[in-house]
GROMACS .gro file of N, CA, C and O in nm:
model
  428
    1UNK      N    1  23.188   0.496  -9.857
    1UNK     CA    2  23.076   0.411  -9.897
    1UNK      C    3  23.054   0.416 -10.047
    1UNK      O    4  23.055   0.306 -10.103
    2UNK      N    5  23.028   0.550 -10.141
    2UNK     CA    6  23.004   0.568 -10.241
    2UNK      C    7  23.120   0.463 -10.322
    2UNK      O    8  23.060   0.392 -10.403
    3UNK      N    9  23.240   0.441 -10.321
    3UNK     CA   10  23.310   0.427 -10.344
    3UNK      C   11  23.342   0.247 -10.348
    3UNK      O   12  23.440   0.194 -10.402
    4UNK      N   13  23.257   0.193 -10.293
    4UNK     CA   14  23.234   0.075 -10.274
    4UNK      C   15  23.156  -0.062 -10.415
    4UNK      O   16  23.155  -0.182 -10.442
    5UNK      N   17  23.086   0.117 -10.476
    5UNK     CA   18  22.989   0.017 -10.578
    5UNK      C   19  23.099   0.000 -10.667
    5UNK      O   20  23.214   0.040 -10.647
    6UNK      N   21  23.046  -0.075 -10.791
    6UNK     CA   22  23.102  -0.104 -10.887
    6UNK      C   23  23.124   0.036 -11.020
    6UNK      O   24  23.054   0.125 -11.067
    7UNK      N   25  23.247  -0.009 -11.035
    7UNK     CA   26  23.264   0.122 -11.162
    7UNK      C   27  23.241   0.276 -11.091
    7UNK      O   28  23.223   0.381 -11.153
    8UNK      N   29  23.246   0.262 -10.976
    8UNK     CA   30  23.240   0.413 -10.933
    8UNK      C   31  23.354   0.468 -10.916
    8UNK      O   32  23.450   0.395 -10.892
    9UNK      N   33  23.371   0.602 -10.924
    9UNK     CA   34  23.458   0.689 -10.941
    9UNK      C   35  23.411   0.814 -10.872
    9UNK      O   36  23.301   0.865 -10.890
   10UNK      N   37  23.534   0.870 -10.765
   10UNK     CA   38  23.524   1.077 -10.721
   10UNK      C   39  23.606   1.140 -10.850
   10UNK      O   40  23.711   1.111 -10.905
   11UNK      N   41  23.514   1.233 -10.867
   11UNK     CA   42  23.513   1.335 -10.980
   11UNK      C   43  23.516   1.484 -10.842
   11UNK      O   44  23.468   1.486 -10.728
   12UNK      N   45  23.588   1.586 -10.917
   12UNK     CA   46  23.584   1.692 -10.897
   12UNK      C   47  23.566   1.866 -11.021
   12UNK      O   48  23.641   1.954 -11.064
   13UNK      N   49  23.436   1.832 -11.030
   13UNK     CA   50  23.395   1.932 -11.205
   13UNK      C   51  23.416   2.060 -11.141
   13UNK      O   52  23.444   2.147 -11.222
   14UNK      N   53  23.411   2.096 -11.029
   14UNK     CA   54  23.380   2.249 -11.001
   14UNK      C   55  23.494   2.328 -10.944
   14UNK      O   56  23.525   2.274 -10.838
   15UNK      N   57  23.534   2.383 -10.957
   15UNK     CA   58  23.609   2.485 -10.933
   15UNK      C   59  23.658   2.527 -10.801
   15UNK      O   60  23.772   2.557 -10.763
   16UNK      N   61  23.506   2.522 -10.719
   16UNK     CA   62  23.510   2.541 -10.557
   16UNK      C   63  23.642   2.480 -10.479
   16UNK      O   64  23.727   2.534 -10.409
   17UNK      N   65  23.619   2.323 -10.528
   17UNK     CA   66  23.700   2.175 -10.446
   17UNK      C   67  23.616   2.159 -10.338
   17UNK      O   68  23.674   2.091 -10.254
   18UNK      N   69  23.481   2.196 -10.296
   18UNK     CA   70  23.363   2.166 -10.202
   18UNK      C   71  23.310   2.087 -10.218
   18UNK      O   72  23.262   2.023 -10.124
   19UNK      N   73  23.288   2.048 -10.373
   19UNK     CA   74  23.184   1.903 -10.413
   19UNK      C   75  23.261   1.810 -10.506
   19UNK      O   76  23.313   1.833 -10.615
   20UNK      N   77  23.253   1.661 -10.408
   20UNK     CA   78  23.287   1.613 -10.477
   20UNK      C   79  23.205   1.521 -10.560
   20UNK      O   80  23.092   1.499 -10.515
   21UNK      N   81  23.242   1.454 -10.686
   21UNK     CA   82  23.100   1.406 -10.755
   21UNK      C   83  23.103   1.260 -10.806
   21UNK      O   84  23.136   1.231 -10.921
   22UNK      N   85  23.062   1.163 -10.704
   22UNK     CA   86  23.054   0.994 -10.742
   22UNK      C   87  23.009   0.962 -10.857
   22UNK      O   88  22.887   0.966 -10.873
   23UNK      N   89  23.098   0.918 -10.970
   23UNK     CA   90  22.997   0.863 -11.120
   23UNK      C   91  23.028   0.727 -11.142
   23UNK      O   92  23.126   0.673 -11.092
   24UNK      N   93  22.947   0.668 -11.217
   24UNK     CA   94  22.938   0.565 -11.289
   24UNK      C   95  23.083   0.627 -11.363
   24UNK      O   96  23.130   0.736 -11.396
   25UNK      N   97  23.121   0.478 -11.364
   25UNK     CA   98  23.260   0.485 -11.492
   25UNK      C   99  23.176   0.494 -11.636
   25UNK      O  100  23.183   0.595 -11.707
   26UNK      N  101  23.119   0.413 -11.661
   26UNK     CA  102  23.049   0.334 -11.773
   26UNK      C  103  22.965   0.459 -11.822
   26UNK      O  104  22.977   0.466 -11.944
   27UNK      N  105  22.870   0.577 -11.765
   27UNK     CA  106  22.822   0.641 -11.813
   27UNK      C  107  22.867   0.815 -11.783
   27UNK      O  108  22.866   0.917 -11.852
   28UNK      N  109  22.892   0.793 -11.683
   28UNK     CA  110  22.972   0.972 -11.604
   28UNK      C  111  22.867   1.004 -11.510
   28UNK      O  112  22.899   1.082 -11.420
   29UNK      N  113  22.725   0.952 -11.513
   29UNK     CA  114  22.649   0.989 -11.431
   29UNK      C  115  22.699   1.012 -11.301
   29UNK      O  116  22.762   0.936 -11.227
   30UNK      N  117  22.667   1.110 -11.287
   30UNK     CA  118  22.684   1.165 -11.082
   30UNK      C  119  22.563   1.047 -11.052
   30UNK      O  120  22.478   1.014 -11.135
   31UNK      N  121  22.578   0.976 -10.880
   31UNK     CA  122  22.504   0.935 -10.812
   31UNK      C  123  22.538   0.961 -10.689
   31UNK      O  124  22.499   0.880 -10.605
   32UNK      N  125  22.620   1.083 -10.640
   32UNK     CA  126  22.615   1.154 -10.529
   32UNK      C  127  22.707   1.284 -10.544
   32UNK      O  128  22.801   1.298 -10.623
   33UNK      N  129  22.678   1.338 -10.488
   33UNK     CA  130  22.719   1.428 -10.434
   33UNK      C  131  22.785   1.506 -10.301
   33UNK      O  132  22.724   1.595 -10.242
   34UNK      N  133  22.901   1.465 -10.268
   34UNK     CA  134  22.973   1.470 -10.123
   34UNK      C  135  23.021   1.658 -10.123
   34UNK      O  136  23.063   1.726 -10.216
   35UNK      N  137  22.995   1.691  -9.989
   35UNK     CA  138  22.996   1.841 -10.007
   35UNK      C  139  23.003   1.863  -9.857
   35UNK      O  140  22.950   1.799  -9.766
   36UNK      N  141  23.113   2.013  -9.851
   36UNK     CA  142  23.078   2.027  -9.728
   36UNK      C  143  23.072   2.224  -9.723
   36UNK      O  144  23.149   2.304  -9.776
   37UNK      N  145  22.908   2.256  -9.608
   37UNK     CA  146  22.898   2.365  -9.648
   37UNK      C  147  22.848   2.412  -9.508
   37UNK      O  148  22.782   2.335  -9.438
   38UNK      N  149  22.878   2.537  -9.467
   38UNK     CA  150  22.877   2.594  -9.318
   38UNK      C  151  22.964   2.514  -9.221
   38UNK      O  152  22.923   2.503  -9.105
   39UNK      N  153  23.072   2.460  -9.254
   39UNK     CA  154  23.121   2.385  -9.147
   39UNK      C  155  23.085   2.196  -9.090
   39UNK      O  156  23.132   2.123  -9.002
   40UNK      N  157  22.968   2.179  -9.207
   40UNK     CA  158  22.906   2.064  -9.230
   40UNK      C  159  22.906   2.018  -9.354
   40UNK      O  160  22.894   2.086  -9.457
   41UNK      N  161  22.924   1.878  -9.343
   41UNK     CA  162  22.927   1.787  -9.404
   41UNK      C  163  22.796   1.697  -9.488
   41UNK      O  164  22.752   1.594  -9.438
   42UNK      N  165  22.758   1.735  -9.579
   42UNK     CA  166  22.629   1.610  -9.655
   42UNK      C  167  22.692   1.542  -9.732
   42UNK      O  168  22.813   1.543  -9.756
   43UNK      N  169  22.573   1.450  -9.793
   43UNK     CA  170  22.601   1.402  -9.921
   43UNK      C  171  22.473   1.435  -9.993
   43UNK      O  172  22.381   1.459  -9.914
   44UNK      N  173  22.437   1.445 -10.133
   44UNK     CA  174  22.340   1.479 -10.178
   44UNK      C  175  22.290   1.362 -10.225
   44UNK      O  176  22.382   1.280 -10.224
   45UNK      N  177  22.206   1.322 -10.260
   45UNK     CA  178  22.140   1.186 -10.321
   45UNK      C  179  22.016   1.153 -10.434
   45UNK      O  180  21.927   1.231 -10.404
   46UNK      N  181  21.984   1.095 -10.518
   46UNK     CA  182  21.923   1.090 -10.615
   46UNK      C  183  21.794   1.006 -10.582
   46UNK      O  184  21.827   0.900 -10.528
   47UNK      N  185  21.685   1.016 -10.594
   47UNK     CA  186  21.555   0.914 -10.532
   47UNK      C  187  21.413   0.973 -10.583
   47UNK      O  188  21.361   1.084 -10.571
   48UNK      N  189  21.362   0.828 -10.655
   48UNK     CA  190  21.233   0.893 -10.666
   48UNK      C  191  21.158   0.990 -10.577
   48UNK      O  192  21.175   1.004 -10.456
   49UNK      N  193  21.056   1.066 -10.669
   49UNK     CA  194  21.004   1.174 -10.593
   49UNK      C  195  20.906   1.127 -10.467
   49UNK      O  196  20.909   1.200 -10.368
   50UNK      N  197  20.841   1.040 -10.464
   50UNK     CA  198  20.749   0.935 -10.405
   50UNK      C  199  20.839   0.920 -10.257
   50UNK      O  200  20.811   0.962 -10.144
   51UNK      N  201  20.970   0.837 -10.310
   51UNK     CA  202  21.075   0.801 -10.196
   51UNK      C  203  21.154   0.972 -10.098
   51UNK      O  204  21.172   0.978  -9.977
   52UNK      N  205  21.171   1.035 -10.154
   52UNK     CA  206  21.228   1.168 -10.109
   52UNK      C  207  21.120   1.216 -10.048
   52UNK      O  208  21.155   1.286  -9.953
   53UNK      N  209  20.978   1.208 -10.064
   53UNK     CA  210  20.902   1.277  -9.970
   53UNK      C  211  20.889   1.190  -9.810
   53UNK      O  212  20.867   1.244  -9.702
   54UNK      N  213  20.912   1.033  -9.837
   54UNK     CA  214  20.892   0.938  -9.741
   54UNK      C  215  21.025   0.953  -9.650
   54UNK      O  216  21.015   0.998  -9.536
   55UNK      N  217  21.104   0.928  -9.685
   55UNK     CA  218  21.269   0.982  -9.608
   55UNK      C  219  21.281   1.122  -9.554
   55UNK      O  220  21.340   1.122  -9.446
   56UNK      N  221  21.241   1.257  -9.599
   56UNK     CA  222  21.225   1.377  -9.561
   56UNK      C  223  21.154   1.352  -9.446
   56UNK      O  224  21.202   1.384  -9.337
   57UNK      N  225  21.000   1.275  -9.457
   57UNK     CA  226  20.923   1.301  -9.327
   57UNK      C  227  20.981   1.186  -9.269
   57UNK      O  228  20.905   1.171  -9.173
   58UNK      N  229  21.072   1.085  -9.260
   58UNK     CA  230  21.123   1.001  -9.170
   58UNK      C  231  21.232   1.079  -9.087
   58UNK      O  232  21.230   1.091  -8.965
   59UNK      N  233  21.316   1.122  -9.162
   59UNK     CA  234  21.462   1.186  -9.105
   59UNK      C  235  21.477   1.336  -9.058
   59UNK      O  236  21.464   1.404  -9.159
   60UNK      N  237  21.491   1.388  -8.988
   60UNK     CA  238  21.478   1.562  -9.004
   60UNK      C  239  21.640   1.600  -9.076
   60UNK      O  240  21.652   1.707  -9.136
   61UNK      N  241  21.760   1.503  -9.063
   61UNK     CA  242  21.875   1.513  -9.138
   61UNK      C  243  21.880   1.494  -9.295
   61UNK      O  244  21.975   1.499  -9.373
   62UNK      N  245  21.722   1.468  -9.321
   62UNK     CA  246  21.697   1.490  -9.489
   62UNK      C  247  21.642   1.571  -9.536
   62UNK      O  248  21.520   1.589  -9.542
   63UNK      N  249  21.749   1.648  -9.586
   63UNK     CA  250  21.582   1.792  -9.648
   63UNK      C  251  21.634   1.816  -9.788
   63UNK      O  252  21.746   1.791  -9.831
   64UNK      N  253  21.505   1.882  -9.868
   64UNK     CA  254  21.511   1.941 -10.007
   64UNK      C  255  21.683   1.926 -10.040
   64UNK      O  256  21.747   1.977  -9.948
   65UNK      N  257  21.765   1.872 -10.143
   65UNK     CA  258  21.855   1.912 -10.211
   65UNK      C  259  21.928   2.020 -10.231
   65UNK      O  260  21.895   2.077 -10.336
   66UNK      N  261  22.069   2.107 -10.139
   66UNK     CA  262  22.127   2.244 -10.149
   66UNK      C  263  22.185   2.196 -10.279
   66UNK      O  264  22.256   2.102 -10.315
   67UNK      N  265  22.110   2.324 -10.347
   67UNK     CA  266  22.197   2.360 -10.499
   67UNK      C  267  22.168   2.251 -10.619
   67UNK      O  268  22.252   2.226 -10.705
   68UNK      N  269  22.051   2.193 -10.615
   68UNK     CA  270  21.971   2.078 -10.718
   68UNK      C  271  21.799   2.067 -10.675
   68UNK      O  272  21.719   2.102 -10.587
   69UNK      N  273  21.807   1.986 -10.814
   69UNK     CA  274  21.642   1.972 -10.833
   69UNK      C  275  21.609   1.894 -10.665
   69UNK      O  276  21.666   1.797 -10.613
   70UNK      N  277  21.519   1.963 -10.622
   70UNK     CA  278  21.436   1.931 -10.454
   70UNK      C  279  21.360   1.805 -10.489
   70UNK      O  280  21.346   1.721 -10.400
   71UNK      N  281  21.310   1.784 -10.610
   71UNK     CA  282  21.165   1.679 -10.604
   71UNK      C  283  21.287   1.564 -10.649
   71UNK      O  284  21.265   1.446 -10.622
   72UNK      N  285  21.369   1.586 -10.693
   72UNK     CA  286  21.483   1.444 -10.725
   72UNK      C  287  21.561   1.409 -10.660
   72UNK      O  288  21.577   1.290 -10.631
   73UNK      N  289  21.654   1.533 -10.606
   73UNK     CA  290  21.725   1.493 -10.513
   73UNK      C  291  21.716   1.568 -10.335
   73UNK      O  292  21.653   1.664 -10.289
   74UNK      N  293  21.817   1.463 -10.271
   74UNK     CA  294  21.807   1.516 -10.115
   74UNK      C  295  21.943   1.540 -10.069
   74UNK      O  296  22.036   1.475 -10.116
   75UNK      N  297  21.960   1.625  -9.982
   75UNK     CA  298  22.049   1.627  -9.879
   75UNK      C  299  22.046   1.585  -9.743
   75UNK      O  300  21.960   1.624  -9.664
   76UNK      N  301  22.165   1.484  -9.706
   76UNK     CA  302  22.164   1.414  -9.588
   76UNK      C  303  22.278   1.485  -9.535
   76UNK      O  304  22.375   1.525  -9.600
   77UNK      N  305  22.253   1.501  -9.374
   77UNK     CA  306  22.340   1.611  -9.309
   77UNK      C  307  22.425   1.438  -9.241
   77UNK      O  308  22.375   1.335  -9.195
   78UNK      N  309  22.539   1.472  -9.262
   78UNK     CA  310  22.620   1.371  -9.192
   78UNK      C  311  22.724   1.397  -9.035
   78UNK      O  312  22.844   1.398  -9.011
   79UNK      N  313  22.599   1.416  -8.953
   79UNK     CA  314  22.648   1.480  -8.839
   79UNK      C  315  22.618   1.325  -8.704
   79UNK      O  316  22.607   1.325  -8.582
   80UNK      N  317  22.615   1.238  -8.787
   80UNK     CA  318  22.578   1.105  -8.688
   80UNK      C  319  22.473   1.051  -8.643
   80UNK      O  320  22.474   0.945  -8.579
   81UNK      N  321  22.310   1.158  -8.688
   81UNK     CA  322  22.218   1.080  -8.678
   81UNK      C  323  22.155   0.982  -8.723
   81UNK      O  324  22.047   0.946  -8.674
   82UNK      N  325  22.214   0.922  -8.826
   82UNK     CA  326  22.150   0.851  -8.911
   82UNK      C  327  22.261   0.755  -8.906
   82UNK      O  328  22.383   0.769  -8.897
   83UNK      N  329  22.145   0.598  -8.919
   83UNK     CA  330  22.249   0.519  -8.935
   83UNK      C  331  22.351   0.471  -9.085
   83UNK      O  332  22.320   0.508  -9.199
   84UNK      N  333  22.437   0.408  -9.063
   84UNK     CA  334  22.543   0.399  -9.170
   84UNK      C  335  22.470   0.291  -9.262
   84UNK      O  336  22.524   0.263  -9.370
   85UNK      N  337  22.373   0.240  -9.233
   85UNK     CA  338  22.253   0.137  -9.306
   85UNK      C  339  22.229   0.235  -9.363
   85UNK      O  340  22.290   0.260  -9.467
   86UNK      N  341  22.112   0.340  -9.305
   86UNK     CA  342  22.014   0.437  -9.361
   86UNK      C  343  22.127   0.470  -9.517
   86UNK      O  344  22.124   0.436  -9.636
   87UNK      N  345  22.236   0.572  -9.415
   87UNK     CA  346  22.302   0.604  -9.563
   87UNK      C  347  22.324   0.543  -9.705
   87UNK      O  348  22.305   0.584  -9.820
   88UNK      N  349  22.375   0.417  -9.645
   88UNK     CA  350  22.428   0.346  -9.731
   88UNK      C  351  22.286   0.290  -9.809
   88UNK      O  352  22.294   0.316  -9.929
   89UNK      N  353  22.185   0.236  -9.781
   89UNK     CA  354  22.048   0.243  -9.835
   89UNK      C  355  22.035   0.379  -9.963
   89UNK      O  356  22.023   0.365 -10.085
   90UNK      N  357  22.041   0.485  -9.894
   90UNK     CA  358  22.024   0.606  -9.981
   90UNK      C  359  22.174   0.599 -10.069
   90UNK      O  360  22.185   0.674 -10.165
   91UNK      N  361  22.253   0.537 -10.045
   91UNK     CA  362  22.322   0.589 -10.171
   91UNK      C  363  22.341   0.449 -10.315
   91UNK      O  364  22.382   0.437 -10.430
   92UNK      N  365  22.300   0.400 -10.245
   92UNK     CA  366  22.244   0.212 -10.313
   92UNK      C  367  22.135   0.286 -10.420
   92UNK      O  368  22.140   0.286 -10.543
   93UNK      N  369  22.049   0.341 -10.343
   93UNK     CA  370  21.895   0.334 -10.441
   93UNK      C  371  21.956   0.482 -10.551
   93UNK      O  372  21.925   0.481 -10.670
   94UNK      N  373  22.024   0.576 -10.506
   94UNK     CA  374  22.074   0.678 -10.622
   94UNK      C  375  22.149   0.581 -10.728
   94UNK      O  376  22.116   0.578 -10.846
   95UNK      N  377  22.248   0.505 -10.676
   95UNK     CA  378  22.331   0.470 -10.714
   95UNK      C  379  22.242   0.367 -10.858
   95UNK      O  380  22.284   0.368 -10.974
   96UNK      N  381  22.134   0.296 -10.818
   96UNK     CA  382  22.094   0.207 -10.904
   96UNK      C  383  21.989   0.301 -11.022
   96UNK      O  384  21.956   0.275 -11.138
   97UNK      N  385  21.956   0.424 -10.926
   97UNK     CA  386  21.889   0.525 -11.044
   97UNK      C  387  21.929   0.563 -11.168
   97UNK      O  388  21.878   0.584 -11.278
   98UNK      N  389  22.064   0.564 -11.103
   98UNK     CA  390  22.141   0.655 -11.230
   98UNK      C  391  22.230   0.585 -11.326
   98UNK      O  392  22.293   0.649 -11.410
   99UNK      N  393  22.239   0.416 -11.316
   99UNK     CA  394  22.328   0.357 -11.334
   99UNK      C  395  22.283   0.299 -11.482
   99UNK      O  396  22.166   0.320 -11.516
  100UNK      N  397  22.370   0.228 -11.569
  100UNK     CA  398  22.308   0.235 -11.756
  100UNK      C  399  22.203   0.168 -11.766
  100UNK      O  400  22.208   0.058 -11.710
  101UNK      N  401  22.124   0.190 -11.809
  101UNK     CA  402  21.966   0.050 -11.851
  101UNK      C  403  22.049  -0.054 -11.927
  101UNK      O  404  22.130  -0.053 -12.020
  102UNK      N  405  22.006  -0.123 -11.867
  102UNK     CA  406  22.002  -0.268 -11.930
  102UNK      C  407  21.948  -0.242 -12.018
  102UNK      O  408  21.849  -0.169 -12.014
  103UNK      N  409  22.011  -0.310 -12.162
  103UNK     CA  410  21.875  -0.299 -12.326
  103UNK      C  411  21.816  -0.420 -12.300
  103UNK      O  412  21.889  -0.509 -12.256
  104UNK      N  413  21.665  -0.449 -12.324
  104UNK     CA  414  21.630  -0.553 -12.346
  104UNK      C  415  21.637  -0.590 -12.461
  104UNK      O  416  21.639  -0.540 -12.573
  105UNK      N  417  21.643  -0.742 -12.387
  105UNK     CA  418  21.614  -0.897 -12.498
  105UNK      C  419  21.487  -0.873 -12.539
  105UNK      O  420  21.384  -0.854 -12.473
  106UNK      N  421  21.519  -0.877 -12.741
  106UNK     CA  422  21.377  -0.921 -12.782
  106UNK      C  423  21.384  -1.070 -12.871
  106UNK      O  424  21.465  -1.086 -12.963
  107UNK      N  425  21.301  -1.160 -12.834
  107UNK     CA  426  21.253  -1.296 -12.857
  107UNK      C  427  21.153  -1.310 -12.964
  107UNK      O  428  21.106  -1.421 -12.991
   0.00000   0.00000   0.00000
């Protein structure tokens, strides 16, 4: 899915080979985080703090962020409860978080 947007790219920075790390071409920004830990599979995700508290109490397969900022980002357990919408939703809205500002036009 990650892999779908535009200018995205899997990166591998760490050493482990456990995480892998979706960026913007254009800036390097990570906008996910694919990882797999105890025998399971997440992805980590980027979302206002507002939105991460609303998805946490929607999903019980969303909780606090393993190994990153909790109030920014989340971890989604990818064990099939969630639909491939939901996901793909959550990795759309990281994906547009982290992606370059537009400069504005001044007139």
């Amino acid at each position: 899915m990650c892999l779908t947007f535009a200018g995205a790219y899997e990166d591998y920075p760490f050493d482990e080979g456990i995480w892998a790390a979706m960026r913007h071409e254009s800036n390097r920004k990570v906008f996910a985080f694919v990882l797999e830990r105890d025998g399971k599979y997440f992805i980590n995700v980027k979302h206002t703090p507002e939105d991460g508290i609303i998805w946490r109490e929607l999903y019980p397969a969303i909780t606090p962020a393993y190994h990153m900022n909790k109030v920014h980002w989340s971890s989604v357990l990818l064990d099939g409860s969630l639909k491939d919408s939901t996901i793909l939703k959550l990795i759309e809205d990281s994906y547009n978080l982290t992606k370059p500002k537009q400069k504005k036009i001044q007139y």
